[in-house]
Coordinates of C-alpha atoms in Angstrom, one line a residue:
M78 CA 148.1 175.6 86.2
Q79 CA 149.4 174.8 82.7
I80 CA 150.3 177.4 80.0
N81 CA 150.8 176.4 76.4
R82 CA 152.6 178.8 74.0
T83 CA 153.4 178.1 70.3
G84 CA 156.0 179.0 67.8
S85 CA 155.8 177.9 64.2
A86 CA 158.1 177.6 61.2
H87 CA 157.4 177.3 57.5
W88 CA 160.2 176.2 55.1
E89 CA 160.5 175.8 51.3
G90 CA 163.3 174.3 49.4
G91 CA 166.6 172.6 50.3
L92 CA 168.9 173.4 53.1
K93 CA 171.2 176.0 51.4
D94 CA 168.8 177.3 48.8
G95 CA 165.7 177.1 50.9
K96 CA 164.1 179.8 53.0
G97 CA 161.9 179.8 56.0
K98 CA 159.7 182.0 58.1
I99 CA 159.3 181.9 61.8
S100 CA 156.2 183.0 63.7
S101 CA 155.1 183.2 67.3
Q102 CA 151.7 182.9 68.8
S103 CA 151.7 186.5 70.1
G104 CA 152.6 187.9 66.8
A105 CA 155.9 189.3 68.0
L106 CA 157.4 187.3 65.2
K107 CA 155.2 187.1 62.2
E108 CA 156.7 185.2 59.2
Y109 CA 160.2 186.5 60.1
P110 CA 162.7 185.2 57.7
Y111 CA 165.4 182.7 58.5
G112 CA 167.6 180.3 56.5
F113 CA 171.0 178.8 56.0
A114 CA 172.7 182.1 55.3
S115 CA 171.2 183.8 58.4
R116 CA 172.2 180.8 60.5
F117 CA 175.7 180.1 59.2
E118 CA 176.8 183.1 57.1
G119 CA 175.8 186.2 59.0
V120 CA 173.1 187.3 56.5
P121 CA 170.3 189.3 58.0
G122 CA 167.4 187.2 59.4
T123 CA 167.0 185.2 62.5
N124 CA 168.1 181.7 63.6
P125 CA 167.1 179.2 66.2
E126 CA 170.2 179.8 68.3
E127 CA 169.5 183.5 68.8
L128 CA 165.9 182.8 69.5
I129 CA 166.9 180.3 72.3
G130 CA 169.3 182.9 73.6
A131 CA 166.6 185.5 73.8
A132 CA 164.2 183.2 75.4
H133 CA 166.9 182.1 78.0
A134 CA 168.0 185.6 78.8
G135 CA 164.4 186.7 79.2
C136 CA 163.4 183.8 81.4
F137 CA 166.5 183.9 83.6
T138 CA 166.1 187.7 84.1
M139 CA 162.5 187.3 85.1
A140 CA 163.3 184.4 87.5
L141 CA 166.0 186.6 89.1
S142 CA 163.5 189.5 89.6
L143 CA 161.2 187.2 91.5
I144 CA 164.1 185.8 93.6
L145 CA 165.3 189.3 94.4
N146 CA 161.8 190.4 95.4
E147 CA 161.5 187.4 97.6
A148 CA 164.8 188.4 99.2
G149 CA 163.6 191.9 99.8
F150 CA 165.4 193.6 96.9
T151 CA 164.3 195.2 93.6
A152 CA 166.6 195.8 90.7
T153 CA 166.6 199.2 89.1
A154 CA 168.2 197.6 86.0
M155 CA 169.3 194.2 84.8
D156 CA 170.7 193.4 81.4
T157 CA 171.3 189.7 80.4
T158 CA 172.9 188.3 77.3
A159 CA 172.8 184.6 76.5
K160 CA 175.6 183.6 74.1
V161 CA 174.5 180.3 72.5
T162 CA 177.3 178.3 70.9
L163 CA 176.6 176.1 67.9
E164 CA 179.4 173.7 66.9
S165 CA 180.0 171.1 64.3
V166 CA 180.1 167.6 65.8
P167 CA 180.6 164.2 64.3
D168 CA 176.9 163.6 63.7
G169 CA 176.0 167.2 62.5
F170 CA 175.7 170.3 64.7
A171 CA 174.9 170.7 68.4
I172 CA 174.4 173.5 70.9
S173 CA 177.5 173.0 73.0
A174 CA 177.2 175.9 75.5
I175 CA 175.1 178.7 76.7
A176 CA 176.9 181.5 78.5
L177 CA 174.7 183.9 80.4
S178 CA 176.2 187.3 81.1
L179 CA 174.4 189.6 83.6
K180 CA 174.9 193.2 84.6
G181 CA 172.7 194.6 87.3
T182 CA 172.0 197.4 89.6
V183 CA 170.2 196.4 92.9
P184 CA 170.3 198.9 95.7
G185 CA 171.4 197.4 99.0
L186 CA 172.7 194.1 97.6
D187 CA 176.4 193.2 97.6
A188 CA 178.2 191.3 94.8
A189 CA 178.3 187.9 96.7
Q190 CA 174.5 188.0 97.4
F191 CA 173.8 189.0 93.8
T192 CA 175.9 186.1 92.5
E193 CA 174.2 183.7 94.8
L194 CA 170.7 184.8 93.9
A195 CA 171.7 184.8 90.2
N196 CA 172.9 181.3 90.4
K197 CA 169.6 180.3 92.1
A198 CA 167.7 181.9 89.2
K199 CA 169.9 180.1 86.6
A200 CA 169.1 176.8 88.2
G201 CA 165.4 177.5 88.6
C202 CA 164.5 179.3 85.5
P203 CA 162.2 177.2 83.3
V204 CA 164.2 177.6 80.1
S205 CA 167.4 176.6 81.9
K206 CA 165.5 173.5 83.1
A207 CA 164.1 172.8 79.6
L208 CA 167.6 173.1 78.0
S209 CA 169.2 170.7 80.5
A210 CA 166.8 167.8 79.7
V211 CA 163.3 167.7 78.7
P212 CA 161.1 165.0 77.1
I213 CA 160.5 166.0 73.5
T214 CA 157.5 164.5 71.7
L215 CA 156.9 164.4 68.0
T216 CA 153.8 164.0 65.9
V217 CA 154.2 163.7 62.2
E218 CA 151.8 163.8 59.3
L219 CA 152.7 163.6 55.6
A220 CA 150.3 165.6 53.4

């Protein structure tokens, strides 16, 4: 089975004075604004790092739900935050770290088991795998 999902971005202008819109195939994001100021200056709007964080937190939490079910447990609540760190490096900027933070309530599960299963989910979640090293292809067309 292969599933393809798409996200898109539209941009006009230069880096600092330009503006963009991000959309998702599902319509959950539809021409949502982003730009230099929302990425680097805290102005309202989204940015690639928070979108990666949301995707990672969501994927990891779903993977953990599966792993818990396979082990005979069901969470009554799980809340995950993914803190994505963007840093200036000699050749520009790079995502230098992603810190997942999980709080959960799982009846019948002790802390050691929860940590073990969460680490298994972190290693196996598709977004974790993609962020570790995935071939990225590029097709370019100049209009």
